[in-house]
């Protein structure tokens, strides 16, 4: 089992769209895959048309209780399972703060529920809190979408500094450019400036695309209804690069 | 996704009506129909079926599935046809199957052409909450027959309640619910009765039945096993067809020699000789099969440096086995050998004249069974007690053969004695038999290897390594056997324990 989180300090960078489409590919190509929606906005769950069960709450999740499989929902697609988000996850930090050994908790949780899956993919909440830190420690890789602006690059740097300070291996960190608009001079400059030099970046970028934005209306992964668009092809390439990174 | 219920639709024409009926209460979307070929496989001796499993193959997808509606399901994609476990790519399925199938080949039990249509049930968000699959199996032989049709209900994790509602609705619509999985239903279309094969003698006798009639039933049973396995031997499907054939033949011969006086002496002698000849025909072939199957075990006996060279020895054995197989097949299908079994079959099924019968023919079978089992048991006790550290191996082998004979006698007449006690005593004898069997294996293997060394000595590099391998194996086998021998007295002490002797006396002493 390989686990990775989609993470960004900033919102609106295409994080959830990436999680939704990568999970779709992982399940189709590699077998059972669990997509964990820890973002309290619940967009991932929304895209897969999944509502949480009634009794799910952040306290039981933080405690790592074994009833979590009970909350897992099978998606419309073979081998793809979703642990849906819940508005109460906004309180997860508080619960993690209270429990002992909280730093290891997410890792134990992933190992426990991940046993039946080839991949566990976490759509992580966009902030740096104790919960995010636990996710960084718990997963094998942290995949960061970066919009090609200098401000976004700065937030990536901040994240790298945070990893260093917390003694979390930088090798876990994988970045790629997201929502790239080739018409913008700035985007081109940033993407081209990073390609060769920064090894955290995968040599692939996801274009800004109205096809991706349509996901909100269709409530399906882009790859399901439009496998040919440029963005869809880019997700395919991103997934191939990530798989390569995971095994090497 | 897992199947929670299946329904049989007697008239395929009504499927649309049933789906339309569902549409009144649920949001239904139709899917596309596809053509599939289903192959359900198992071994000749139903190793999967007897564990409530079956191996399903659809195109390149293999799945070990349960015959009840449980979630058990191990999948594996394959590139080529799979006949033996060792053809499978490494993984969970191979691991699971190895412990069950061992060296047995997979046979296609049922091959079905089926049209499968999937339809989905949505909730108010447009999310799929249940899948239904409609299966129309194409009739095979009889073209006028209607296709058999089924509707299966598959639940998605987290949406069991929704699926239960569909099941309830289909029940309300008067469909007949399956009591086991669809696979179990398809297996009924097999030429052979699923699960119905065992080499274990299963003949029910009554105490007063004349011995000759009791043994007739047992011989008939054993003959049936031999006949069932013959085709598998000829097609060389796997090694166990010959093995099962030989075991039944040996049991038959033990019946003739141990249950004395059924027929007159010349007749008994005639069939004993004939069946012995048939058995001996395949002795070497079976030996070679056993060696080839134990390649891994032999490799483990060697020092790691020599292990890679074991292929030299096994390459030669494989070639020899092929030649031996051709020789045996040629003879087995010759009139001379065919006649052995056909005359035996005619004899077993005929009405006997008074002259043909022996002195025990009319004796009640329970009396004769008690006599023979008791005598056989006492002989082992007596022989075992005489064995010291200096006793030659030949005597130990004799003890093993007598032990086997006792086991066979107990199997033949199992139905005449209390089941519980027979099971316990059988297990007790088997312990000694297993020990002696292992001891014997070591002897036979050493003899075989020494003989092999004598017969194959050219100056090639291959021979050089083969000799080193054989040297290594002989050394290991010698020491293993020596260790085993030192355990004899403690094993035999357990076997001849007073409490067991009392039990044998109570059951079999007249």
XYZ file of C-alpha atoms in Angstrom:
758
model
C 0.000 0.000 0.000
C 1.249 3.480 -0.885
C -0.239 6.577 0.732
C 0.007 10.153 -0.367
C -1.691 13.450 0.427
C -2.655 16.268 -1.891
C -1.770 19.388 0.021
C -1.486 23.132 -0.407
C -1.276 25.972 2.116
C -3.194 28.074 -0.369
C -6.691 27.259 -1.529
C -7.932 27.341 -5.114
C -4.906 25.661 -6.691
C -6.654 22.633 -8.161
C -5.824 20.394 -5.205
C -9.184 18.664 -4.973
C -9.582 18.276 -8.729
C -6.207 16.553 -8.745
C -7.119 14.260 -5.851
C -10.391 13.286 -7.529
C -8.765 12.455 -10.872
C -5.658 10.734 -9.514
C -7.803 8.501 -7.306
C -9.886 7.619 -10.367
C -6.743 6.594 -12.267
C -5.198 4.764 -9.309
C -8.312 2.617 -8.893
C -8.665 1.917 -12.601
C -5.028 0.960 -13.079
C -3.810 -0.425 -9.767
C -6.820 -1.875 -7.975
C -8.525 -0.943 -4.703
C -7.940 2.692 -3.784
C -9.236 4.714 -0.830
C -9.720 8.441 -1.191
C -9.873 10.156 2.216
C -11.513 13.540 2.211
C -10.126 15.416 5.228
C -10.874 18.836 3.794
C -13.886 20.146 5.762
C -15.159 21.783 2.571
C -15.900 18.276 1.366
C -15.464 19.018 -2.333
C -14.001 15.592 -3.045
C -17.035 13.918 -1.514
C -19.235 16.350 -3.465
C -17.630 15.406 -6.775
C -18.268 11.730 -6.070
C -21.834 12.466 -4.931
C -21.184 10.982 -1.540
C -22.685 12.211 1.700
C -21.207 11.196 5.018
C -23.035 8.774 7.250
C -24.947 10.327 10.111
C -22.808 9.224 13.019
C -19.390 10.148 11.653
C -17.574 12.740 13.739
C -14.064 13.993 14.176
C -13.701 12.613 17.696
C -13.930 8.989 16.530
C -11.634 9.713 13.604
C -8.999 11.300 15.866
C -9.194 8.373 18.257
C -8.465 6.019 15.389
C -11.438 3.891 16.279
C -11.854 0.818 14.148
C -15.386 1.811 13.148
C -13.934 3.948 10.363
C -14.427 1.263 7.677
C -18.102 1.622 8.505
C -18.000 5.173 7.097
C -16.256 4.239 3.855
C -18.470 4.520 0.776
C -17.980 2.752 -2.515
C -17.924 5.204 -5.411
C -19.580 4.703 -8.796
C -16.286 3.382 -10.131
C -14.819 -0.045 -9.637
C -12.224 -0.308 -6.863
C -12.602 3.322 -5.823
C -13.710 3.954 -2.243
C -14.211 7.266 -0.468
C -14.049 8.180 3.195
C -16.241 11.279 2.930
C -15.608 14.581 4.609
C -17.734 16.031 7.350
C -18.183 19.577 8.514
C -17.075 18.465 11.986
C -13.547 17.801 10.669
C -12.847 21.478 11.315
C -12.533 20.379 14.941
C -10.059 17.586 14.177
C -7.141 19.748 15.267
C -8.589 20.266 18.699
C -9.061 16.514 19.148
C -5.575 15.722 17.947
C -4.269 18.272 20.391
C -5.907 16.449 23.283
C -4.923 12.876 22.555
C -1.637 11.221 23.397
C 0.898 10.298 20.715
C -1.145 12.316 18.267
C 1.869 12.621 15.939
C 1.741 8.936 15.138
C -2.016 8.653 15.041
C -2.590 9.350 11.349
C 0.184 6.960 10.391
C -1.396 4.190 12.479
C -4.785 5.034 11.057
C -3.531 4.799 7.479
C -1.729 1.525 8.145
C -4.857 0.109 9.766
C -7.533 1.074 7.259
C -5.146 0.966 4.285
C -4.599 -2.764 4.525
C -7.263 -3.566 1.930
C -6.079 -0.989 -0.606
C -3.257 -0.487 -3.090
C -3.396 3.283 -2.591
C -4.632 5.613 0.125
C -4.992 9.174 -1.147
C -5.750 12.016 1.257
C -7.269 15.284 0.236
C -5.715 17.337 3.063
C -7.115 20.591 4.463
C -5.345 23.758 3.260
C -3.570 25.083 6.341
C -0.560 24.322 8.520
C -1.877 22.906 11.749
C -1.217 19.944 13.949
C -3.491 17.881 11.672
C -1.490 18.766 8.550
C 1.721 17.977 10.371
C 0.308 14.592 11.327
C -0.648 13.949 7.725
C 2.881 14.845 6.544
C 4.313 12.356 8.989
C 1.730 9.690 8.289
C 1.814 9.441 4.492
C 4.558 8.189 2.195
C 4.389 11.273 -0.057
C 3.009 14.803 0.047
C 2.005 16.007 -3.409
C 1.748 19.805 -3.725
C 0.043 21.588 -6.633
C 1.595 25.011 -7.218
C 0.060 27.757 -9.341
C 2.963 29.369 -11.212
C 3.115 32.688 -9.370
C 5.894 33.963 -7.157
C 3.574 34.069 -4.196
C 2.765 30.373 -4.644
C 6.433 29.502 -4.950
C 6.983 31.317 -1.659
C 4.368 29.177 0.059
C 6.155 26.064 -1.253
C 9.377 27.369 0.244
C 7.595 27.954 3.531
C 6.432 24.374 3.417
C 9.945 23.087 2.751
C 11.215 25.127 5.700
C 8.503 23.668 7.852
C 9.518 20.120 6.831
C 13.117 20.893 7.708
C 12.236 22.392 11.063
C 10.026 19.411 11.971
C 12.605 16.912 10.725
C 10.245 15.471 8.136
C 12.132 14.132 5.125
C 12.016 16.499 2.164
C 12.111 13.442 -0.070
C 8.414 13.026 0.688
C 7.642 16.314 -0.992
C 6.613 16.250 -4.669
C 5.463 19.442 -6.397
C 3.928 20.110 -9.775
C 2.532 23.187 -11.508
C -1.217 23.405 -11.579
C -3.735 25.628 -13.364
C -1.049 26.782 -15.767
C -2.236 29.406 -18.255
C 0.185 29.499 -21.175
C -1.250 32.812 -22.293
C 0.093 34.500 -19.158
C 3.670 35.680 -19.430
C 4.209 35.276 -15.713
C 3.024 31.648 -15.745
C 5.364 30.821 -18.629
C 8.283 32.524 -16.901
C 7.754 30.690 -13.612
C 7.166 27.266 -15.174
C 10.154 27.525 -17.479
C 12.336 28.938 -14.721
C 11.628 25.955 -12.450
C 11.655 23.018 -14.805
C 15.327 22.210 -14.818
C 16.560 23.539 -11.527
C 14.131 22.565 -8.820
C 14.072 18.817 -8.355
C 10.972 18.844 -6.183
C 9.002 19.684 -9.329
C 7.782 16.976 -11.628
C 8.394 17.786 -15.294
C 4.666 18.002 -15.970
C 2.026 20.658 -15.481
C -1.723 20.693 -15.471
C -3.186 23.397 -17.710
C -5.848 25.809 -16.562
C -8.924 24.335 -18.187
C -12.617 24.948 -18.386
C -13.048 21.189 -18.756
C -11.802 20.795 -15.174
C -14.108 23.529 -13.962
C -17.049 21.646 -15.457
C -16.517 18.921 -12.856
C -18.562 21.064 -10.465
C -21.556 20.701 -12.740
C -21.138 17.086 -13.803
C -20.065 15.869 -10.365
C -17.809 13.254 -11.920
C -14.043 12.951 -12.388
C -12.956 14.733 -15.556
C -11.294 11.543 -16.753
C -14.635 9.771 -16.699
C -16.506 12.078 -19.047
C -13.676 13.655 -21.046
C -10.615 11.488 -21.308
C -9.257 13.285 -24.381
C -8.978 16.910 -23.255
C -5.542 18.426 -22.646
C -6.161 18.543 -18.911
C -7.175 14.865 -18.900
C -4.025 13.903 -20.759
C -2.016 15.968 -18.285
C -3.544 14.069 -15.352
C -2.555 10.814 -17.037
C 1.027 12.022 -17.365
C 1.059 13.343 -13.819
C -0.075 9.964 -12.548
C 2.606 8.148 -14.560
C 5.293 10.465 -13.170
C 4.009 10.039 -9.627
C 3.935 6.241 -9.916
C 7.516 6.374 -11.118
C 8.470 8.572 -8.166
C 6.705 6.235 -5.709
C 8.656 3.174 -6.760
C 12.095 4.815 -7.055
C -19.149 -4.325 -4.778
C -20.413 -7.664 -3.617
C -23.320 -9.856 -4.574
C -26.042 -10.018 -1.947
C -28.750 -11.940 -3.791
C -29.559 -13.721 -7.012
C -32.873 -14.499 -8.659
C -33.786 -16.990 -11.320
C -36.026 -15.768 -14.113
C -37.822 -18.711 -15.609
C -39.038 -16.895 -18.668
C -36.391 -14.629 -20.208
C -39.158 -12.674 -21.940
C -40.297 -11.288 -18.580
C -36.994 -9.664 -17.603
C -37.993 -6.290 -19.069
C -41.275 -6.416 -17.200
C -39.430 -6.988 -13.935
C -37.090 -4.069 -14.598
C -40.017 -1.821 -15.520
C -41.702 -2.796 -12.306
C -38.573 -1.664 -10.387
C -38.654 1.671 -12.208
C -41.889 2.502 -10.421
C -40.044 2.723 -7.121
C -36.397 3.419 -7.947
C -34.278 5.575 -10.258
C -32.901 3.069 -12.766
C -30.377 3.630 -15.524
C -29.689 0.976 -18.126
C -26.188 -0.027 -19.019
C -24.733 -1.767 -21.990
C -24.856 -5.469 -22.703
C -21.700 -7.471 -23.267
C -20.869 -11.001 -24.288
C -18.692 -13.018 -21.900
C -17.309 -16.518 -21.800
C -17.224 -17.948 -18.308
C -14.952 -20.776 -17.388
C -15.387 -22.347 -13.997
C -12.443 -24.541 -13.071
C -11.578 -27.022 -10.381
C -9.360 -30.050 -9.981
C -10.500 -33.543 -10.880
C -11.007 -34.300 -7.191
C -13.008 -31.072 -6.525
C -10.509 -29.489 -4.163
C -12.054 -26.037 -4.586
C -15.692 -27.150 -4.606
C -15.165 -29.119 -1.400
C -13.949 -25.904 0.233
C -16.980 -24.062 -1.111
C -14.841 -22.234 -3.674
C -14.485 -22.140 -7.438
C -12.024 -20.522 -9.829
C -13.757 -18.274 -12.316
C -12.134 -17.074 -15.514
C -13.572 -14.388 -17.751
C -11.171 -13.516 -20.584
C -7.945 -12.407 -18.888
C -9.397 -12.161 -15.422
C -9.107 -14.931 -12.910
C -10.916 -14.891 -9.582
C -11.144 -17.338 -6.727
C -14.712 -16.884 -5.541
C -16.962 -18.364 -2.929
C -19.907 -20.595 -3.820
C -22.080 -18.980 -1.193
C -22.802 -15.285 -1.395
C -19.875 -14.210 0.768
C -17.519 -11.377 -0.139
C -14.538 -13.702 -0.555
C -12.870 -12.881 -3.844
C -9.181 -12.978 -4.817
C -8.469 -11.644 -8.287
C -5.562 -11.878 -10.676
C -5.016 -10.815 -14.281
C -3.387 -13.421 -16.501
C -1.761 -13.418 -19.906
C -1.952 -17.104 -20.794
C -3.912 -20.186 -19.899
C -3.397 -21.534 -16.417
C -3.227 -25.260 -15.851
C -1.153 -25.613 -12.705
C -0.629 -23.281 -9.775
C 2.987 -22.776 -10.808
C 1.793 -21.178 -14.086
C 0.331 -18.267 -12.094
C 2.212 -15.021 -11.530
C 3.357 -14.529 -7.935
C 0.735 -12.996 -5.698
C -2.061 -13.561 -3.253
C -4.005 -15.891 -5.555
C -1.033 -18.147 -6.205
C -0.271 -18.305 -2.511
C -3.856 -19.167 -1.612
C -4.280 -21.743 -4.383
C -0.980 -23.498 -3.777
C -2.040 -24.748 -0.370
C -5.266 -26.163 -1.840
C -4.395 -27.463 -5.315
C -0.778 -28.532 -4.837
C 0.239 -30.454 -7.970
C -3.258 -30.982 -9.323
C -4.237 -29.525 -12.692
C -7.169 -27.178 -13.180
C -9.867 -28.510 -15.466
C -12.629 -26.497 -17.093
C -15.708 -27.811 -15.338
C -18.215 -25.542 -17.052
C -17.732 -23.221 -20.018
C -20.627 -20.840 -20.540
C -21.427 -18.187 -23.101
C -23.389 -15.486 -21.389
C -24.783 -12.081 -22.225
C -24.455 -9.738 -19.257
C -26.324 -6.474 -18.931
C -25.643 -4.160 -16.024
C -28.191 -1.667 -14.789
C -27.683 0.782 -11.949
C -29.913 2.140 -9.228
C -29.278 5.800 -8.328
C -30.125 7.862 -5.261
C -31.459 11.426 -5.372
C -27.870 12.760 -5.839
C -27.435 10.626 -8.948
C -24.985 8.402 -7.042
C -25.036 4.686 -7.849
C -26.236 2.816 -4.776
C -26.892 -0.660 -6.193
C -26.001 -2.546 -9.340
C -28.067 -5.243 -10.977
C -26.658 -7.613 -13.515
C -28.833 -9.624 -15.835
C -27.261 -12.841 -17.077
C -28.593 -14.730 -20.063
C -26.777 -18.020 -20.451
C -26.797 -19.384 -23.978
C -28.063 -22.931 -24.275
C -25.403 -25.382 -25.424
C -26.553 -28.685 -26.840
C -30.222 -28.232 -27.313
C -30.799 -25.242 -29.554
C -34.517 -25.197 -28.885
C -33.969 -24.755 -25.156
C -34.603 -21.307 -23.707
C -31.607 -19.425 -22.324
C -31.355 -19.592 -18.550
C -31.623 -16.147 -17.050
C -30.703 -14.674 -13.707
C -30.791 -11.265 -12.037
C -28.060 -10.584 -9.478
C -28.148 -7.756 -6.949
C -24.780 -6.237 -6.040
C -24.369 -3.976 -3.034
C -21.873 -1.141 -2.852
C -20.010 -0.659 0.393
C -21.912 1.824 2.515
C -25.212 1.330 0.662
C -26.475 -1.999 1.958
C -29.892 -0.635 2.974
C -30.600 0.515 -0.574
C -29.708 -2.932 -1.958
C -31.891 -4.660 0.597
C -34.840 -2.615 -0.639
C -34.221 -3.839 -4.184
C -34.016 -7.447 -2.995
C -37.298 -7.073 -1.130
C -38.957 -5.590 -4.201
C -37.760 -8.419 -6.479
C -39.083 -10.940 -3.960
C -42.413 -9.133 -4.014
C -42.422 -9.452 -7.785
C -42.453 -13.192 -7.304
C -38.957 -14.071 -8.513
C -37.351 -17.216 -7.219
C -34.346 -16.363 -5.012
C -31.202 -18.492 -5.389
C -30.026 -20.257 -2.263
C -26.368 -20.219 -3.252
C -24.224 -18.227 -5.643
C -24.821 -18.248 -9.387
C -21.581 -20.227 -9.812
C -22.998 -23.086 -7.781
C -26.003 -23.148 -10.116
C -23.809 -23.209 -13.224
C -21.753 -26.088 -11.848
C -24.862 -28.230 -12.035
C -24.476 -28.108 -15.818
C -21.223 -30.040 -15.528
C -20.970 -33.576 -16.934
C -19.771 -34.711 -13.544
C -21.581 -34.439 -10.228
C -19.770 -31.649 -8.348
C -17.858 -32.805 -5.299
C -18.511 -36.460 -5.997
C -15.080 -37.982 -6.069
C -13.064 -39.550 -3.310
C -10.610 -42.405 -3.358
C -11.605 -43.238 0.199
C -13.502 -46.521 0.247
C -17.092 -45.603 0.910
C -19.099 -48.821 0.909
C -21.784 -49.505 3.454
C -21.978 -53.151 4.578
C -24.180 -55.143 6.935
C -22.764 -57.634 9.469
C -24.248 -60.785 7.934
C -23.502 -60.074 4.307
C -21.499 -63.022 2.886
C -17.853 -61.986 2.641
C -17.672 -62.593 -1.084
C -20.574 -60.163 -1.634
C -19.099 -57.559 0.707
C -15.769 -57.705 -1.111
C -17.527 -57.597 -4.461
C -18.929 -54.172 -3.548
C -15.520 -52.978 -2.369
C -13.777 -54.244 -5.500
C -16.438 -52.599 -7.646
C -15.874 -49.311 -5.871
C -12.100 -49.525 -6.370
C -12.531 -50.503 -9.994
C -14.727 -47.465 -10.560
C -11.967 -45.169 -9.238
C -9.442 -46.837 -11.537
C -11.707 -46.384 -14.536
C -12.421 -42.738 -13.715
C -8.719 -41.967 -13.595
C -7.728 -43.752 -16.759
C -8.436 -40.900 -19.171
C -6.453 -38.477 -17.014
C -3.467 -40.843 -17.110
C -3.647 -41.169 -20.873
C -3.933 -37.398 -21.366
C -1.206 -36.902 -18.739
C -3.212 -34.095 -17.135
C -1.387 -34.294 -13.838
C 0.490 -36.858 -11.761
C -2.376 -37.622 -9.383
C -4.500 -39.573 -11.865
C -1.845 -42.256 -11.965
C -1.387 -41.995 -8.225
C -5.080 -42.493 -7.472
C -5.248 -45.327 -9.993
C -2.310 -47.038 -8.321
C -3.687 -46.585 -4.813
C -6.972 -48.231 -5.821
C -5.091 -51.020 -7.545
C -2.962 -51.596 -4.448
C -6.073 -51.652 -2.275
C -7.606 -54.208 -4.597
C -4.518 -56.397 -4.364
C -4.512 -56.032 -0.567
C -8.154 -57.105 -0.598
C -7.296 -60.231 -2.572
C -4.363 -61.185 -0.353
C -5.649 -60.101 3.046
C -9.266 -61.178 2.888
C -8.337 -64.779 2.275
C -10.490 -67.578 0.930
C -12.992 -65.581 -1.093
C -12.296 -67.512 -4.294
C -10.576 -70.795 -4.993
C -6.773 -70.724 -4.818
C -5.922 -70.813 -8.543
C -8.348 -67.933 -9.266
C -7.019 -65.841 -6.381
C -3.466 -66.493 -7.474
C -4.300 -65.656 -11.082
C -5.783 -62.238 -10.298
C -3.113 -61.450 -7.716
C -0.440 -62.051 -10.351
C -2.253 -60.179 -13.067
C -2.941 -57.103 -10.923
C 0.621 -57.162 -9.638
C 1.830 -57.058 -13.214
C -0.407 -54.071 -13.908
C 0.917 -52.296 -10.820
C 4.541 -52.932 -11.653
C 4.086 -51.445 -15.089
C 3.942 -47.933 -13.658
C 6.276 -48.294 -10.645
C 9.123 -46.404 -12.195
C 6.872 -43.768 -13.753
C 5.375 -43.027 -10.350
C 8.840 -42.899 -8.770
C 9.983 -40.390 -11.368
C 6.827 -38.306 -10.810
C 7.560 -38.192 -7.104
C 11.160 -37.114 -7.663
C 10.165 -34.404 -10.086
C 7.570 -33.089 -7.666
C 10.093 -32.937 -4.837
C 12.646 -30.806 -6.662
C 12.309 -27.945 -4.198
C 12.658 -30.283 -1.254
C 15.811 -31.815 -2.751
C 17.253 -28.354 -3.410
C 16.802 -27.501 0.251
C 18.864 -30.559 1.246
C 21.882 -29.245 -0.631
C 24.463 -26.691 0.454
C 23.572 -23.365 -1.212
C 26.566 -23.506 -3.581
C 25.311 -26.694 -5.207
C 21.637 -25.693 -5.464
C 21.804 -24.053 -8.922
C 23.158 -27.277 -10.428
C 20.142 -29.317 -9.401
C 18.626 -28.487 -12.806
C 21.199 -30.820 -14.394
C 19.849 -33.773 -12.497
C 16.224 -32.742 -12.922
C 16.630 -32.043 -16.621
C 17.693 -35.618 -17.120
C 14.924 -36.932 -14.873
C 12.349 -34.964 -16.864
C 13.575 -36.500 -20.112
C 13.572 -39.932 -18.537
C 10.081 -39.414 -17.216
C 8.863 -38.503 -20.699
C 10.392 -41.661 -22.185
C 8.999 -43.788 -19.377
C 5.568 -42.225 -19.813
C 5.585 -43.132 -23.521
C 6.571 -46.694 -22.692
C 3.865 -47.096 -20.046
C 1.180 -45.555 -22.259
C 2.059 -47.865 -25.084
C 1.772 -50.953 -22.883
C -1.192 -49.744 -20.836
C -3.249 -49.441 -24.014
C -2.068 -52.753 -25.421
C -4.480 -55.690 -25.470
C -2.371 -57.558 -22.956
C -2.760 -54.907 -20.238
C -6.274 -53.805 -21.226
C -7.373 -57.393 -20.752
C -6.195 -57.445 -17.146
C -8.750 -54.869 -16.056
C -11.534 -56.089 -18.350
C -11.272 -59.696 -17.150
C -11.098 -58.465 -13.557
C -14.177 -56.312 -14.126
C -16.101 -59.227 -15.643
C -15.067 -61.436 -12.769
C -16.072 -58.887 -10.116
C -19.531 -58.506 -11.644
C -20.344 -62.149 -12.396
C -22.390 -64.803 -10.592
C -19.905 -67.266 -9.081
C -20.188 -71.031 -9.341
C -19.593 -73.119 -6.238
C -16.267 -74.283 -7.616
C -15.007 -70.738 -8.016
C -15.635 -69.835 -4.384
C -13.179 -70.229 -1.502
C -13.699 -71.408 2.049
C -14.540 -67.934 3.456
C -16.869 -66.832 0.682
C -20.037 -67.437 2.653
C -18.761 -66.344 6.038
C -20.548 -63.259 7.455
C -18.333 -60.341 6.531
C -18.156 -58.924 10.024
C -16.713 -62.181 11.363
C -14.130 -62.338 8.615
C -13.314 -58.623 9.040
C -12.702 -59.095 12.767
C -10.517 -62.136 12.163
C -8.407 -60.449 9.516
C -8.009 -57.059 11.223
C -7.143 -58.680 14.551
C -4.601 -61.002 12.988
C -3.035 -58.188 10.995
C -2.795 -56.008 14.093
C -1.220 -58.756 16.241
C 1.327 -59.426 13.521
C 2.481 -55.798 13.596
C 2.768 -55.793 17.381
C 4.773 -58.994 17.285
C 7.083 -57.805 14.502
C 7.603 -54.362 15.996
C 8.624 -55.768 19.328
C 11.377 -57.792 17.689
C 12.958 -54.744 16.057
C 16.232 -53.656 17.658
C 18.852 -51.116 16.581
C 20.535 -53.861 14.530
C 17.451 -55.002 12.608
C 18.033 -54.618 8.840
C 16.028 -52.027 6.912
C 14.231 -54.784 5.007
C 12.358 -55.788 8.172
C 11.288 -52.223 8.786
C 9.936 -52.064 5.251
C 8.006 -55.262 5.840
C 6.483 -53.681 8.925
C 5.444 -50.703 6.802
C 3.729 -52.936 4.249
C 1.868 -54.788 6.999
C 0.825 -51.499 8.495
C -0.610 -50.419 5.158
C -2.514 -53.681 4.874
C -4.035 -53.137 8.298
C -5.111 -49.618 7.276
C -6.700 -50.959 4.085
C -8.613 -53.655 5.979
C -9.918 -51.074 8.426
C -11.006 -48.870 5.509
C -12.831 -51.705 3.737
C -14.858 -52.655 6.789
C -15.201 -49.205 8.315
C -19.000 -49.288 8.097
C -19.258 -52.429 10.266
C -17.786 -50.851 13.420
C -18.511 -47.790 15.603
C -17.441 -44.752 13.622
C -15.855 -42.780 16.447
C -13.605 -45.608 17.573
C -12.656 -46.504 13.998
C -11.633 -42.924 13.309
C -9.467 -42.813 16.409
C -7.804 -46.171 15.692
C -7.266 -45.288 12.042
C -5.517 -42.112 13.091
C -3.439 -44.136 15.551
C -2.270 -46.606 12.890
C -1.663 -43.779 10.443
C 0.869 -42.217 12.796
C 3.059 -45.313 12.676
C 2.435 -45.714 8.970
C 3.515 -42.148 8.244
C 6.676 -42.632 10.227
C 7.520 -45.858 8.415
C 6.590 -44.284 5.080
C 9.045 -41.475 5.616
C 11.741 -43.937 6.645
C 11.085 -45.949 3.532
C 11.175 -42.833 1.316
C 14.701 -42.134 2.515
C 15.778 -45.685 1.686
C 14.171 -45.681 -1.739
C 15.620 -42.296 -2.583
C 19.120 -43.397 -1.632
C 18.837 -46.570 -3.678
C 17.514 -44.599 -6.634
C 20.315 -42.048 -6.506
C 23.042 -44.686 -6.127
C 21.643 -46.591 -9.075
C 21.445 -43.371 -11.061
C 25.087 -42.662 -10.322
C 26.053 -46.132 -11.543
C 24.108 -45.783 -14.756
C 25.080 -42.247 -15.775
C 28.811 -41.720 -15.778
C 30.248 -40.089 -18.818
C 32.944 -37.451 -18.627
C 30.741 -34.446 -19.374
C 30.699 -31.424 -17.110
C 27.012 -32.077 -16.505
C 27.758 -35.517 -15.129
C 30.369 -34.000 -12.929
C 27.902 -31.643 -11.293
C 25.197 -34.271 -11.181
C 27.552 -36.515 -9.258
C 28.250 -33.708 -6.792
C 24.520 -33.147 -6.361
C 23.884 -36.838 -5.791
C 26.728 -36.969 -3.287
C 25.220 -34.067 -1.388
C 21.757 -35.599 -1.419
C 22.966 -39.044 -0.346
C 24.811 -37.561 2.594
C 21.774 -35.600 3.704
C 19.351 -38.515 3.248
C 21.624 -40.887 5.131
C 21.753 -38.643 8.183
C 18.054 -37.855 8.108
C 17.261 -41.545 7.982
C 19.604 -42.283 10.842
C 17.920 -39.657 12.998
C 14.538 -41.088 12.082
C 15.631 -44.612 12.968
C 16.628 -43.569 16.472
C 13.029 -42.468 17.048
C 11.579 -45.901 16.217
C 11.295 -47.222 19.752
C 9.443 -44.241 21.119
C 7.063 -44.254 18.115
C 6.399 -47.962 18.439
C 5.971 -47.709 22.223
C 3.129 -45.252 21.607
C 1.628 -47.525 18.965
C 1.653 -50.650 21.132
C 0.379 -48.842 24.197
C -1.842 -51.085 26.363
C -4.886 -48.832 26.110
C -4.858 -49.131 22.327
C -4.288 -52.875 22.468
C -7.360 -53.132 24.660
C -9.361 -51.097 22.191
C -8.259 -53.308 19.291
C -9.132 -56.421 21.303
C -12.540 -55.114 22.209
C -13.449 -54.211 18.642
C -11.899 -57.048 16.680
C -11.126 -60.039 18.912
C -13.666 -62.790 18.358
